[in-house]
XYZ file of C-alpha atoms in Angstrom:
631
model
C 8.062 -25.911 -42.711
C 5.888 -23.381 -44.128
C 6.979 -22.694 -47.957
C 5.712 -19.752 -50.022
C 6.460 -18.307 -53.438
C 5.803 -14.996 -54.010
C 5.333 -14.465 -58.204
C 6.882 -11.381 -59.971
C 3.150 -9.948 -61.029
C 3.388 -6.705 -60.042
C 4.710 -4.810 -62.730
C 4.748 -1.354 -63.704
C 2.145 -0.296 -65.703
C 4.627 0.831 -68.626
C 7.714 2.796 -69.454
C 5.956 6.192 -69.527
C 5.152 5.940 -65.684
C 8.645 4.988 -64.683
C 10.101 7.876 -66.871
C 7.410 10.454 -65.522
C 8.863 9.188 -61.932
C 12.585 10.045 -62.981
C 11.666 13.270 -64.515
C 10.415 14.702 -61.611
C 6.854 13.480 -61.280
C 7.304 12.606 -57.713
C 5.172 12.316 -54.564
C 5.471 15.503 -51.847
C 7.260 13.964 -49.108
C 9.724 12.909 -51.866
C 12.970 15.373 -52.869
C 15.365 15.290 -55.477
C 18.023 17.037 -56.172
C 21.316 17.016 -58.414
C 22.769 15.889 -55.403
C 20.443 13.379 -54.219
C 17.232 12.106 -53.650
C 16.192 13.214 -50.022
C 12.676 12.128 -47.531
C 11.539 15.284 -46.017
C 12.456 14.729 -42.156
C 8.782 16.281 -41.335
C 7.029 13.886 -43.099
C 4.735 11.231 -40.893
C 6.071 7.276 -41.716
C 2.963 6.018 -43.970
C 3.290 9.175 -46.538
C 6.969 7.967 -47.208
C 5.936 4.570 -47.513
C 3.464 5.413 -49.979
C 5.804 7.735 -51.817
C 8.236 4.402 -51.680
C 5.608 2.478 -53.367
C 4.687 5.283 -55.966
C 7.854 5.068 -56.947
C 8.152 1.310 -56.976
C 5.070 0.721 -58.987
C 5.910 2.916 -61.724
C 8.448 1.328 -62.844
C 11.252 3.181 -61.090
C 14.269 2.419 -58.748
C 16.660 4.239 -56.211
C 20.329 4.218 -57.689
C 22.651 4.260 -55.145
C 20.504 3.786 -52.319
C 21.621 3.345 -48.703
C 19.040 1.277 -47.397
C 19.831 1.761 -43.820
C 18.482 5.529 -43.994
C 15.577 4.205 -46.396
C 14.277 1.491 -43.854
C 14.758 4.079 -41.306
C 12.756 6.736 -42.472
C 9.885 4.533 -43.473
C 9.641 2.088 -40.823
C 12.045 3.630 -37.586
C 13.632 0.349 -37.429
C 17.146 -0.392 -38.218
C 20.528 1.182 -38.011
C 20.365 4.811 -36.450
C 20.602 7.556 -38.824
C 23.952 9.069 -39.315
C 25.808 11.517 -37.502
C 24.122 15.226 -37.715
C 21.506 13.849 -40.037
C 18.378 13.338 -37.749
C 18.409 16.931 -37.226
C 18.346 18.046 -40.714
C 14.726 18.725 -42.602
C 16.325 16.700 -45.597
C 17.608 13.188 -45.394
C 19.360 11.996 -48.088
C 18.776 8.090 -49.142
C 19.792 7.797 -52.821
C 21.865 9.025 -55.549
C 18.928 9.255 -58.123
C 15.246 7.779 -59.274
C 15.567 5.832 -62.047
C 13.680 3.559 -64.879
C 13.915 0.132 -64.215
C 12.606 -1.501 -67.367
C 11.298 -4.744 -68.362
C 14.165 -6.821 -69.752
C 16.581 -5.267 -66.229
C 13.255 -6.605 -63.818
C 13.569 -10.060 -65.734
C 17.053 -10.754 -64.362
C 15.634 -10.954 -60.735
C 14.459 -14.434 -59.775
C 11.062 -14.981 -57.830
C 12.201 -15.234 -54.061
C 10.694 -17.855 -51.091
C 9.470 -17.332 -48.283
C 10.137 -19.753 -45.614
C 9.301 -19.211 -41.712
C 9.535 -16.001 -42.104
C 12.766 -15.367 -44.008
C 13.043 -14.765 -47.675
C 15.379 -16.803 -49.430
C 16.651 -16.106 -52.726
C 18.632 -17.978 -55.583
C 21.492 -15.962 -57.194
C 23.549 -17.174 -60.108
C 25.374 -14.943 -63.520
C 22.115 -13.334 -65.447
C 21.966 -12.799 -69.134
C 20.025 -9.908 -70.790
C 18.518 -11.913 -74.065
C 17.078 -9.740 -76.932
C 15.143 -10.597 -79.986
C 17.656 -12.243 -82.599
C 20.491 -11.348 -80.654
C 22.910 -13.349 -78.567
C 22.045 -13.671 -74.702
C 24.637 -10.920 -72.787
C 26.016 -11.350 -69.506
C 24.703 -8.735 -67.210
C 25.020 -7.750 -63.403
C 22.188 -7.046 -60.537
C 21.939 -4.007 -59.429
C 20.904 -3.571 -55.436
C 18.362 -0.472 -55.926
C 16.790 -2.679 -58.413
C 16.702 -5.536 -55.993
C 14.863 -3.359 -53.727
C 12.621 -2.245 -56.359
C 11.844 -5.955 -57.474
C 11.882 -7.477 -54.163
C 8.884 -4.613 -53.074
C 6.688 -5.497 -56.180
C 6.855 -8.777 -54.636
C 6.196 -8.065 -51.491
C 9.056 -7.698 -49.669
C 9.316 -4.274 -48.019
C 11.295 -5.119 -44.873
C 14.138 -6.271 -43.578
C 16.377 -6.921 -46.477
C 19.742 -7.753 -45.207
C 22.116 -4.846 -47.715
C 25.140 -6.022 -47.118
C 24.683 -9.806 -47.635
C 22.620 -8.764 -51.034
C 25.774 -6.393 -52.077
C 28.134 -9.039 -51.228
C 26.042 -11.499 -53.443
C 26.041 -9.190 -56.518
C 29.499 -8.280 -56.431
C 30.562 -11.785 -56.088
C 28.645 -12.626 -59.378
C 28.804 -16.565 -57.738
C 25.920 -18.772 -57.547
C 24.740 -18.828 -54.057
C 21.200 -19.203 -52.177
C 20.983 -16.994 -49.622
C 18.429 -15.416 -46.780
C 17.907 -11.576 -48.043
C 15.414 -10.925 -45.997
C 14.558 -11.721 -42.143
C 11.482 -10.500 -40.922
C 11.503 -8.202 -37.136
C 9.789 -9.359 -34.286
C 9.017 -7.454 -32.025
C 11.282 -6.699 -28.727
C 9.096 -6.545 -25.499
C 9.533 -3.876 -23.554
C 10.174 -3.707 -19.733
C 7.856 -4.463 -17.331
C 7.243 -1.981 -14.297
C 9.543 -2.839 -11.186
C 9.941 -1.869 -7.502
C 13.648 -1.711 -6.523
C 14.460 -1.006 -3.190
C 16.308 2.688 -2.545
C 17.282 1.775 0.913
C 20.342 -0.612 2.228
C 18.237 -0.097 6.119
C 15.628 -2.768 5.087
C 18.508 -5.431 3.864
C 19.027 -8.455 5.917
C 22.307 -8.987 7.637
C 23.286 -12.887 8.163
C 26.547 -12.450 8.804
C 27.912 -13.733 11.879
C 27.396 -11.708 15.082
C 29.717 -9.429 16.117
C 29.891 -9.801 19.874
C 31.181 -6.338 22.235
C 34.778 -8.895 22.711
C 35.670 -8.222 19.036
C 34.561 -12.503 18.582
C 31.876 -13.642 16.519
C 28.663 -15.685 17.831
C 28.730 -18.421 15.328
C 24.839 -18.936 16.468
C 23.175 -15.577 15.555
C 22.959 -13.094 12.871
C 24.056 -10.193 12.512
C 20.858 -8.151 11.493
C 18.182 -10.726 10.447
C 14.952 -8.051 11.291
C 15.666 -5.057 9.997
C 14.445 -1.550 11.433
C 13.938 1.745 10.089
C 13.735 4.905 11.249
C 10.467 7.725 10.239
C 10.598 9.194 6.960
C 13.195 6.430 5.207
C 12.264 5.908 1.234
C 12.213 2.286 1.316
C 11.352 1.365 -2.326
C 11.392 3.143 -5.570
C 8.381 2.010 -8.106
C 10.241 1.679 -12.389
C 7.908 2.908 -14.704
C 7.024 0.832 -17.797
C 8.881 0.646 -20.991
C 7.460 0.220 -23.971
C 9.099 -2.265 -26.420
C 9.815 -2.067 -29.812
C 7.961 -2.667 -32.578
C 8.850 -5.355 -35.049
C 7.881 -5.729 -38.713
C 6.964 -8.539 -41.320
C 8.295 -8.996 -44.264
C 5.731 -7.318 -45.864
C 5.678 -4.014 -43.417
C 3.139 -5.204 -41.185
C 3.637 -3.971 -38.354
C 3.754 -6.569 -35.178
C 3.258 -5.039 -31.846
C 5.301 -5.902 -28.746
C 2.937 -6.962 -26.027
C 2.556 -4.224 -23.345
C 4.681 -4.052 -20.395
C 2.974 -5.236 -16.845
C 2.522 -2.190 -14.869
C 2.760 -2.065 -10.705
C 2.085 0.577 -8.612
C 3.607 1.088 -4.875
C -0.066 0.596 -3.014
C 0.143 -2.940 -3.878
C 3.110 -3.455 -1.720
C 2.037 -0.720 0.893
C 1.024 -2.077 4.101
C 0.676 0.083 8.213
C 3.483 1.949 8.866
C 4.364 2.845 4.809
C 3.273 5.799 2.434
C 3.081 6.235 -1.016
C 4.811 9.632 -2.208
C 5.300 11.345 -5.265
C 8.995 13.186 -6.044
C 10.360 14.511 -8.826
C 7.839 12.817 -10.994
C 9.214 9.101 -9.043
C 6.717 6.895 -6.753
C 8.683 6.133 -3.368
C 7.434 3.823 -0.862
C 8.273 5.219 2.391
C 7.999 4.736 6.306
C 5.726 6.563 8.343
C 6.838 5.362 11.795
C 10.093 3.747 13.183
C 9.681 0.344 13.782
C 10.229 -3.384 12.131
C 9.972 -4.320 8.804
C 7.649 -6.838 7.819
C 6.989 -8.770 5.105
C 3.909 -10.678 4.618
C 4.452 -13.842 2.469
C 0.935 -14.388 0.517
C 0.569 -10.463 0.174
C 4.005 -9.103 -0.572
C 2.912 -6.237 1.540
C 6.052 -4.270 3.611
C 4.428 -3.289 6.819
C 6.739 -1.311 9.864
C 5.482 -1.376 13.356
C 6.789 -2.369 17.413
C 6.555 -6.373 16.433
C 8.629 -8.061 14.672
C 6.360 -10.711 12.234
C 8.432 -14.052 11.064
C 7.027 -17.129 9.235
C 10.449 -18.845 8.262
C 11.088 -20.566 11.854
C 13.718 -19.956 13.816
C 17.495 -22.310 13.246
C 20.374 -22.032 12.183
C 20.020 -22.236 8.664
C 17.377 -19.627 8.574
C 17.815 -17.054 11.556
C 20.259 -18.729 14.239
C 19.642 -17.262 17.908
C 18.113 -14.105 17.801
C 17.901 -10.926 20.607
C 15.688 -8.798 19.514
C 14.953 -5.075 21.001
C 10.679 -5.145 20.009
C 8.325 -7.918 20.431
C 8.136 -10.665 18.264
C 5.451 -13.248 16.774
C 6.812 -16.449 15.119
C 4.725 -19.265 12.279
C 7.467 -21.207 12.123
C 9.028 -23.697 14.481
C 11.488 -22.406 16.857
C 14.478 -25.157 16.404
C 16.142 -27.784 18.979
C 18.968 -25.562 20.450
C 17.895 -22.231 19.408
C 17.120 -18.968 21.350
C 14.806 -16.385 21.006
C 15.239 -13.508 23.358
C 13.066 -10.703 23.231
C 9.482 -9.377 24.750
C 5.924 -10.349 23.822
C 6.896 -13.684 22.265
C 3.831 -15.707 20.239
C 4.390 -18.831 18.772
C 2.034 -20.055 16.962
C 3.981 -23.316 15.727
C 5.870 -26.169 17.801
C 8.685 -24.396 19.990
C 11.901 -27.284 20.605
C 14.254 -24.581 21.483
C 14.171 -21.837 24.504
C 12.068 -18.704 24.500
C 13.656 -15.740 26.951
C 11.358 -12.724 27.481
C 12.139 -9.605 29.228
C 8.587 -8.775 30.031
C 4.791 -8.444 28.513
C 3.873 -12.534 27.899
C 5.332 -15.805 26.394
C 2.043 -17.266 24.177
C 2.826 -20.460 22.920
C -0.343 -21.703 20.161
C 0.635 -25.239 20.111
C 3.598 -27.258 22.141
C 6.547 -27.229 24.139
C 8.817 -30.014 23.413
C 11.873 -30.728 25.786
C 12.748 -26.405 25.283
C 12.010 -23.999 27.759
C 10.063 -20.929 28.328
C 11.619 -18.111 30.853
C 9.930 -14.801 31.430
C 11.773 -12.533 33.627
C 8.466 -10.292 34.323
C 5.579 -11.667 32.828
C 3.066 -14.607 32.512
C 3.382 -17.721 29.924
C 0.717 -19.400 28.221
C 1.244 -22.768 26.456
C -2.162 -23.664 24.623
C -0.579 -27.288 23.789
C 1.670 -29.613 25.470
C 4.817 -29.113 27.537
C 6.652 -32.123 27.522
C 10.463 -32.770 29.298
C 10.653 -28.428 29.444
C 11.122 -25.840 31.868
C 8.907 -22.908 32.855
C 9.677 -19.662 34.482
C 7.768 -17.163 35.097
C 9.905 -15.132 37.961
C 6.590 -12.435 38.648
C 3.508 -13.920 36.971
C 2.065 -16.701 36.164
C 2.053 -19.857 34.152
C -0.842 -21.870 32.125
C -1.248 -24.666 30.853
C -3.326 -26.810 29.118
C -1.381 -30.199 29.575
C 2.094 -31.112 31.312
C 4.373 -33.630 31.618
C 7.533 -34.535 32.760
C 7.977 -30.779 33.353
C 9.570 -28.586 35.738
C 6.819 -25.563 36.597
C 7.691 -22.140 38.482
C 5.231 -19.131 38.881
C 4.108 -16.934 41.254
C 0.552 -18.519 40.579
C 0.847 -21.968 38.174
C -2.541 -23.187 36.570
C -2.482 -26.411 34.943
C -5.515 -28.552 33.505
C -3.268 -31.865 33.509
C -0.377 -32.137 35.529
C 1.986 -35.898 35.305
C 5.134 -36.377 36.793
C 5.609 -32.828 37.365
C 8.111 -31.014 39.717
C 6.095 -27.298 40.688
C 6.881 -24.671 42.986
C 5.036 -21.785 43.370
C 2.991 -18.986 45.651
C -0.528 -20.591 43.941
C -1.366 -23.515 42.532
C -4.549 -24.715 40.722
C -4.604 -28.516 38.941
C -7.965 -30.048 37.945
C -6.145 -33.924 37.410
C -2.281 -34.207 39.103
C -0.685 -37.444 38.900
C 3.473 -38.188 40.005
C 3.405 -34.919 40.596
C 5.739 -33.171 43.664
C 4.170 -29.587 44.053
C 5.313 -26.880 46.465
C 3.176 -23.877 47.119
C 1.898 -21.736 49.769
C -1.628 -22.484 48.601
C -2.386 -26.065 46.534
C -6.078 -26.529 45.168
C -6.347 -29.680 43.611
C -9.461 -31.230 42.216
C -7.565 -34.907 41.434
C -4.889 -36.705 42.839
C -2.697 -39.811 43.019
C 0.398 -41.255 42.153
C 1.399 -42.265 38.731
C 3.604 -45.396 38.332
C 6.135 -45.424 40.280
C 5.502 -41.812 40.461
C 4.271 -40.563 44.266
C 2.394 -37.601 44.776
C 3.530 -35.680 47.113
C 1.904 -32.079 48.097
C 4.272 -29.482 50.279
C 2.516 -26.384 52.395
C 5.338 -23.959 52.521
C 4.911 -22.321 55.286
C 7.055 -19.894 56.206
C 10.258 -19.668 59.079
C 8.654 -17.165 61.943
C 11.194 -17.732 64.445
C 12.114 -14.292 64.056
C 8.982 -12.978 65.096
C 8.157 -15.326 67.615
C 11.187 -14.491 69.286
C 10.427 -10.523 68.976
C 6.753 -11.732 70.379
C 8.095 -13.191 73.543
C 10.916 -10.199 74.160
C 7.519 -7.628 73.731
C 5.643 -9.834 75.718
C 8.575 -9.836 78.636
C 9.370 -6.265 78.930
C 5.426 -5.689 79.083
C 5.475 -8.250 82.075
C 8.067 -6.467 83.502
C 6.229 -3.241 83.508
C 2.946 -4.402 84.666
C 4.850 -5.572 87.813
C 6.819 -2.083 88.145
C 3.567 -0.579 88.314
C 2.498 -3.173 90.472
C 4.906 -2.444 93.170
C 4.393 1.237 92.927
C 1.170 0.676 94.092
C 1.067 -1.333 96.318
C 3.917 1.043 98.231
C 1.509 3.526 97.441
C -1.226 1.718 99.163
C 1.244 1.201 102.122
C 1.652 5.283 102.750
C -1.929 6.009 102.361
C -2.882 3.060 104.467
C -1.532 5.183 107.385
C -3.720 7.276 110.125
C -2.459 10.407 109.743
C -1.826 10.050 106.266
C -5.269 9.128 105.499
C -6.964 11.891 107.811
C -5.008 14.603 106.024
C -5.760 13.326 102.558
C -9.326 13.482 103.456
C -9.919 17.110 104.658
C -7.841 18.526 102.104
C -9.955 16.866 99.630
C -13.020 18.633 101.585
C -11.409 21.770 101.548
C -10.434 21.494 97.734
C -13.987 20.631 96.807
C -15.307 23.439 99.519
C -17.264 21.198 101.120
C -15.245 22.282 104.487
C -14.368 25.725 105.372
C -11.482 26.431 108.093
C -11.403 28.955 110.269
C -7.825 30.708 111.089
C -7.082 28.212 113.975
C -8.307 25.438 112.091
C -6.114 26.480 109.262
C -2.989 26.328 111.241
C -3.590 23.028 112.407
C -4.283 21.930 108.816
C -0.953 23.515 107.569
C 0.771 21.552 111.017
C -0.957 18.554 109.821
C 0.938 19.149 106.188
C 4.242 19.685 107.514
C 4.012 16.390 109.551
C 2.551 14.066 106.776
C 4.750 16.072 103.559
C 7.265 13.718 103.450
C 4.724 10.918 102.903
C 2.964 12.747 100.581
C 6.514 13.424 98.065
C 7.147 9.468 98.005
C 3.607 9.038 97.299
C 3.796 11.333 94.439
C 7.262 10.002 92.854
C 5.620 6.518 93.035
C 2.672 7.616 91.061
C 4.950 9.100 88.560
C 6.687 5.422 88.286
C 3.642 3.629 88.249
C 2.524 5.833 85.090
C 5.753 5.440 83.319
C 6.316 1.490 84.030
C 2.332 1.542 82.728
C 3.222 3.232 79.363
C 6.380 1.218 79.039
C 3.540 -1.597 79.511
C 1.134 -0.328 76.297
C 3.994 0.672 74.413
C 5.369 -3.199 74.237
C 2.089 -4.334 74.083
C 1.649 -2.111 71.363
C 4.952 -3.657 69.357
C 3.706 -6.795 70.418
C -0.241 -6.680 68.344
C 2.076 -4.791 65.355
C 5.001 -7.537 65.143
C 1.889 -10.276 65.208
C -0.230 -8.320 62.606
C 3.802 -9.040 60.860
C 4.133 -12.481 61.238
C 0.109 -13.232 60.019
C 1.117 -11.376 56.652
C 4.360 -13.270 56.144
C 2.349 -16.747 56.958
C -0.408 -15.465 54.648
C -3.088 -17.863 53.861
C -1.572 -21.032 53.476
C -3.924 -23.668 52.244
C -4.138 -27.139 50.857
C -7.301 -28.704 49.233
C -7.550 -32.293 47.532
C -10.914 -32.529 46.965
C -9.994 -36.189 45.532
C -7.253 -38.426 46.235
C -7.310 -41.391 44.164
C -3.958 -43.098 45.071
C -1.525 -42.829 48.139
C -0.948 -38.966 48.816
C 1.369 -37.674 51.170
C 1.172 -34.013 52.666
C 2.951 -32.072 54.284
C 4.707 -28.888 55.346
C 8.010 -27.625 53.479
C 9.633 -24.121 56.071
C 10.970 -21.465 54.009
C 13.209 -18.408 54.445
C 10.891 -15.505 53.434
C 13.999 -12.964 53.843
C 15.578 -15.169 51.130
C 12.389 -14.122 48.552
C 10.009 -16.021 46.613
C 11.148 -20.102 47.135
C 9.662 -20.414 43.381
C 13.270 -18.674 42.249
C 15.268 -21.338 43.341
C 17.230 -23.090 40.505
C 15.454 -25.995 38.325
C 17.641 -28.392 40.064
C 17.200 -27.340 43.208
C 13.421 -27.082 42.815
C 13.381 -30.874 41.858
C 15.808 -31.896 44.926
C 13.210 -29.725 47.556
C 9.899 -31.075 46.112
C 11.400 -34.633 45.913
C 13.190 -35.183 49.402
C 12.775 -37.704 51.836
C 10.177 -36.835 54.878
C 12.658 -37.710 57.603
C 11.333 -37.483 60.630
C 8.432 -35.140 60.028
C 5.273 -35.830 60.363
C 3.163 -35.835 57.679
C 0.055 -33.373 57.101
C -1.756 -36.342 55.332
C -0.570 -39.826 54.383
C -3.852 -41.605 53.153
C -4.841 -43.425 49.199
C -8.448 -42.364 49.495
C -10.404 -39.361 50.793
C -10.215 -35.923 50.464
C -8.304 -33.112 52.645
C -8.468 -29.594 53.449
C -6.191 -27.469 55.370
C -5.098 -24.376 56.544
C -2.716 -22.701 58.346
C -5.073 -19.754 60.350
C -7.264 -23.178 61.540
C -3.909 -24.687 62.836
């Protein structure tokens, strides 16, 4: 430990000095009175320190001194002044200035400074004079300022030990002076201003007045526009401490922040009432970036923690949301817009927009009630939904795979049922779809491959078909028949003849005179009768020949029908490497899309026996290409 001694040379130059001091010689910042001696209040810290030490070195001392006032006014450290005095011009620290003379300085001992503290020997003094007899005397604790600041010490004497000490008259070493350090100050903080941006993981509160043990109760939070969201602390300065000796020791300065390091999209910086307030400028989710520490508020919800029980539990969420952590065996994540980028072992539910998986799908599932799903990885032992759009994937196996269009690079022991599906390499797979394009396939173990054209059920309109196409027969031979008893009528003599000159007359081509005319007009009367059937079969021939059109009509539109609901079912294998068998799977279209059949009941359809149908293709080598418009 350091060890220092600290020698009792600086003395006051002689007696006249220290008297010159008492009698009024005194420095300007520096009042006394018969009352008192008194700092003026107005007076900057180093002029009272040097009017301390003027006073010192000349030999002098402060009587009655209260040393909490005097360290006060010269350094602004220790106890606060007293009540009603720090607004006075005057402060009163002593009782009076006087002489402290040679033989009273000898009583005081030389004091030691170790690690910062002064220590300092007391024990009965004696006042010895020239040929006299050594009397007892006592310290005085305005002189043991005075002595202890000759020597150095200008700080941090601790009064009431020293006063103790001297009153007790008892030998004792003691620590009379501690030096200050210096007390940091505060560093500059954001709190938050807003309970909206607090997580909630309390247990759900479900709409049955029960709690879902499995989610949270508010684990993204969401803000509305124009929320204050943080609050930025200024600074504060700490407080300086002091050596022994005065020297002042600095507190290091306070880190400062400001609010733009923390302000991400969606957040302002704003200045009130001379405070910094982070706050939104759009509803939406918080979101906190983890490298950054920036708060950013927008439509998606941002999570890198994973989703499980310990750290989110099942979550429905209103926004779309993008997850870096691992979504957990047995966990849910319902929302819209759902990116993954790390391993997903639970289930992923979307409402809409798309299901992006970055890396793999491991015996979870992925449902999208109107959307597509993407799995850049591996599905393995999962189910995929996509009820309106489509599914990719990059590898698959042991899956089960609906879409309204499925596209798969690898496909192994698969079940799949869908409107379209495109495989470059299948292999044990059993695939359903109204059009199959496969580049590669063949069984795998005991695996078959089996391919299904779903075609589908027409009876409906085949039966509509043949009632068009009778009642069409049956007016093509209703006009039939009026014709030919037309033809009957006109075949006859009379008949004929009449039919022929009034045609002349109509066209002019004959012109009757009056007798002529009134045979014409006999030949009328006789052959009118004749001539009214004629015309009423006519009229039925026309009618039974629109009745005719119209069915044939109903007929083309009910076809055009049935050719839309069969669509273009197709089936190509342009490689079969192993026994494939192919065939053709009837479907309900009234019932909707096959594809939204249950899982199990996809497996059970794709996987049945043939029974007694007869297969499409049944061959371990080749290729094969069908359709149904060429059947």
């Amino acid at each position: 430990m350091a060890q220092q001694t600290i020698p009792g040379d600086m003395v006051p130059a002689d007696a006249a000095s220290a008297a010159a001091a008492a009698a009024g010689d005194l420095p300007s910042s520096l009042v006394q009175r018969a009352d008192g001696v008194y700092f003026k209040a107005e007076a900057p810290a180093s002029l009272l320190q040097a009017a301390a030490n003027q006073v010192f070195l000349s030999g002098a001392a402060f009587r009655g001194l209260d040393y909490g006032v005097f360290i006060r006014a010269l350094y602004g450290a220790g106890p606060e002044l007293p009540e009603g005095m720090k607004d006075q011009a005057l402060w009163r620290f002593a009782d009076e200035i006087a002489p402290f003379p040679t033989a009273r300085r000898a009583l005081y001992k030389a004091v030691r400074i170790v690690g910062g503290d002064a220590e300092y020997y007391f024990e009965p003094v004696f006042i010895e004079a020239e040929g006299l007899a050594p009397v007892p005397a006592r310290l005085d604790f305005g002189e043991f300022v005075a002595d202890m600041w000759t020597k150095g010490i200008r700080f941090g004497i601790d009064a009431p030990a020293v006063r103790e000490a001297i009153a007790s008259g008892k030998v004792a070493r003691l620590i009379v002076a501690r030096k200050l350090p210096p007390a940091p100050g505060r560093d500059a903080a954001i709190v938050e201003v807003s309970e909206s941006i607090h997580r909630s993981n309390a247990p759900r509160l479900l709409a049955n007045g029960r709690f879902d043990l499995h989610s949270f109760q508010n684990r993204f939070p969401q803000v509305k526009a124009r929320v204050r969201l943080l609050r930025r602390e200024p600074p504060v300065a700490g407080t300086r401490g002091f050596e022994l000796s005065g020297i002042v020791l600095e507190p290091p300065a306070p880190r400062d922040v400001e609010l733009t390091t923390v302000a991400g999209e969606g957040t302002v910086v704003e200045h009130h009432d001379g405070i910094d307030y982070l706050v939104s400028s759009t509803e939406g989710f918080i979101n906190v970036d983890g490298k950054s520490k920036r708060i950013s508020i927008g439509p998606k919800i941002v999570s890198r923690e994973g989703v499980s029980a310990r750290t989110t539990g099942n979550l429905q969420l209103d926004g779309d949301y993008e997850e870096f952590g691992e979504v957990q065996e047995q966990r849910t994540v319902e929302g819209g817009n759902i990116t993954v980028h790390a391993d997903v072992y639970g289930h992923i539910i979307s409402r809409g927009g798309t299901i992006a998986l970055q890396k793999n799908l491991m015996g979870g599932s992925a449902t999208n009630a109107d959307g597509n799903i993407r799995v850049a990885g591996v599905a393995s032992g999962a189910l995929l939904q996509a009820k309106t759009g489509e599914v990719v994937l990059g590898k698959a196996q042991n899956c089960v795979i609906t879409g309204s269009r499925v596209i798969i690079t690898e496909a192994y022991n698969c079940e799949i049922m869908a409107d379209e599906v495109l495989i470059k390499l299948a292999a044990g797979c059993a695939i359903a779809a109204r059009r199959i394009e496969i580049d590669s396939a063949g069984p795998r173990k005991q695996a078959e491959m089996q391919l299904h054209v779903m075609v589908p059920d027409t009876t409906k309109y085949d039966e509509k078909l043949a009632e068009c196409a009778a009642r069409a027969e049956r007016g093509e031979q209703q006009a039939a028949r009026c014709k030919e008893q037309m033809d009957t009528i006109t075949a006859d003599q009379e008949v004929r003849n009449y039919l022929q000159l009034a045609s002349k007359v109509r066209k002019q081509e004959v012109t009757l005179n009056q007798e002529q005319l009134v045979l014409f007009q006999k030949m009328a009367l006789k052959v009118g009768p004749s001539l009214k059937m004629v015309a009423r079969l006519q009229v039925a021939m026309k009618e039974a020949q629109a009745a005719q059109q119209k069915e044939q009509e109903l007929g083309e539109h009910v076809y055009k029908q049935k050719l839309m609901v069969i669509g273009s079912a197709r089936c190509t294998v342009r490689q079969v490497t192993g026994e494939l068998l192919v065939r053709k799977l009837v479907f309900n279209p009234d019932l909707g899309p096959a594809y939204l059949l249950p899982p199990k009941e996809v497996k059970l359809r794709v996987r049945t026996a043939l029974g007694s149908q007869q297969p499409l293709f049944h061959a371990g080598s080749g290729s094969f290409d069908w359709s149904a418009s060429a059947a």
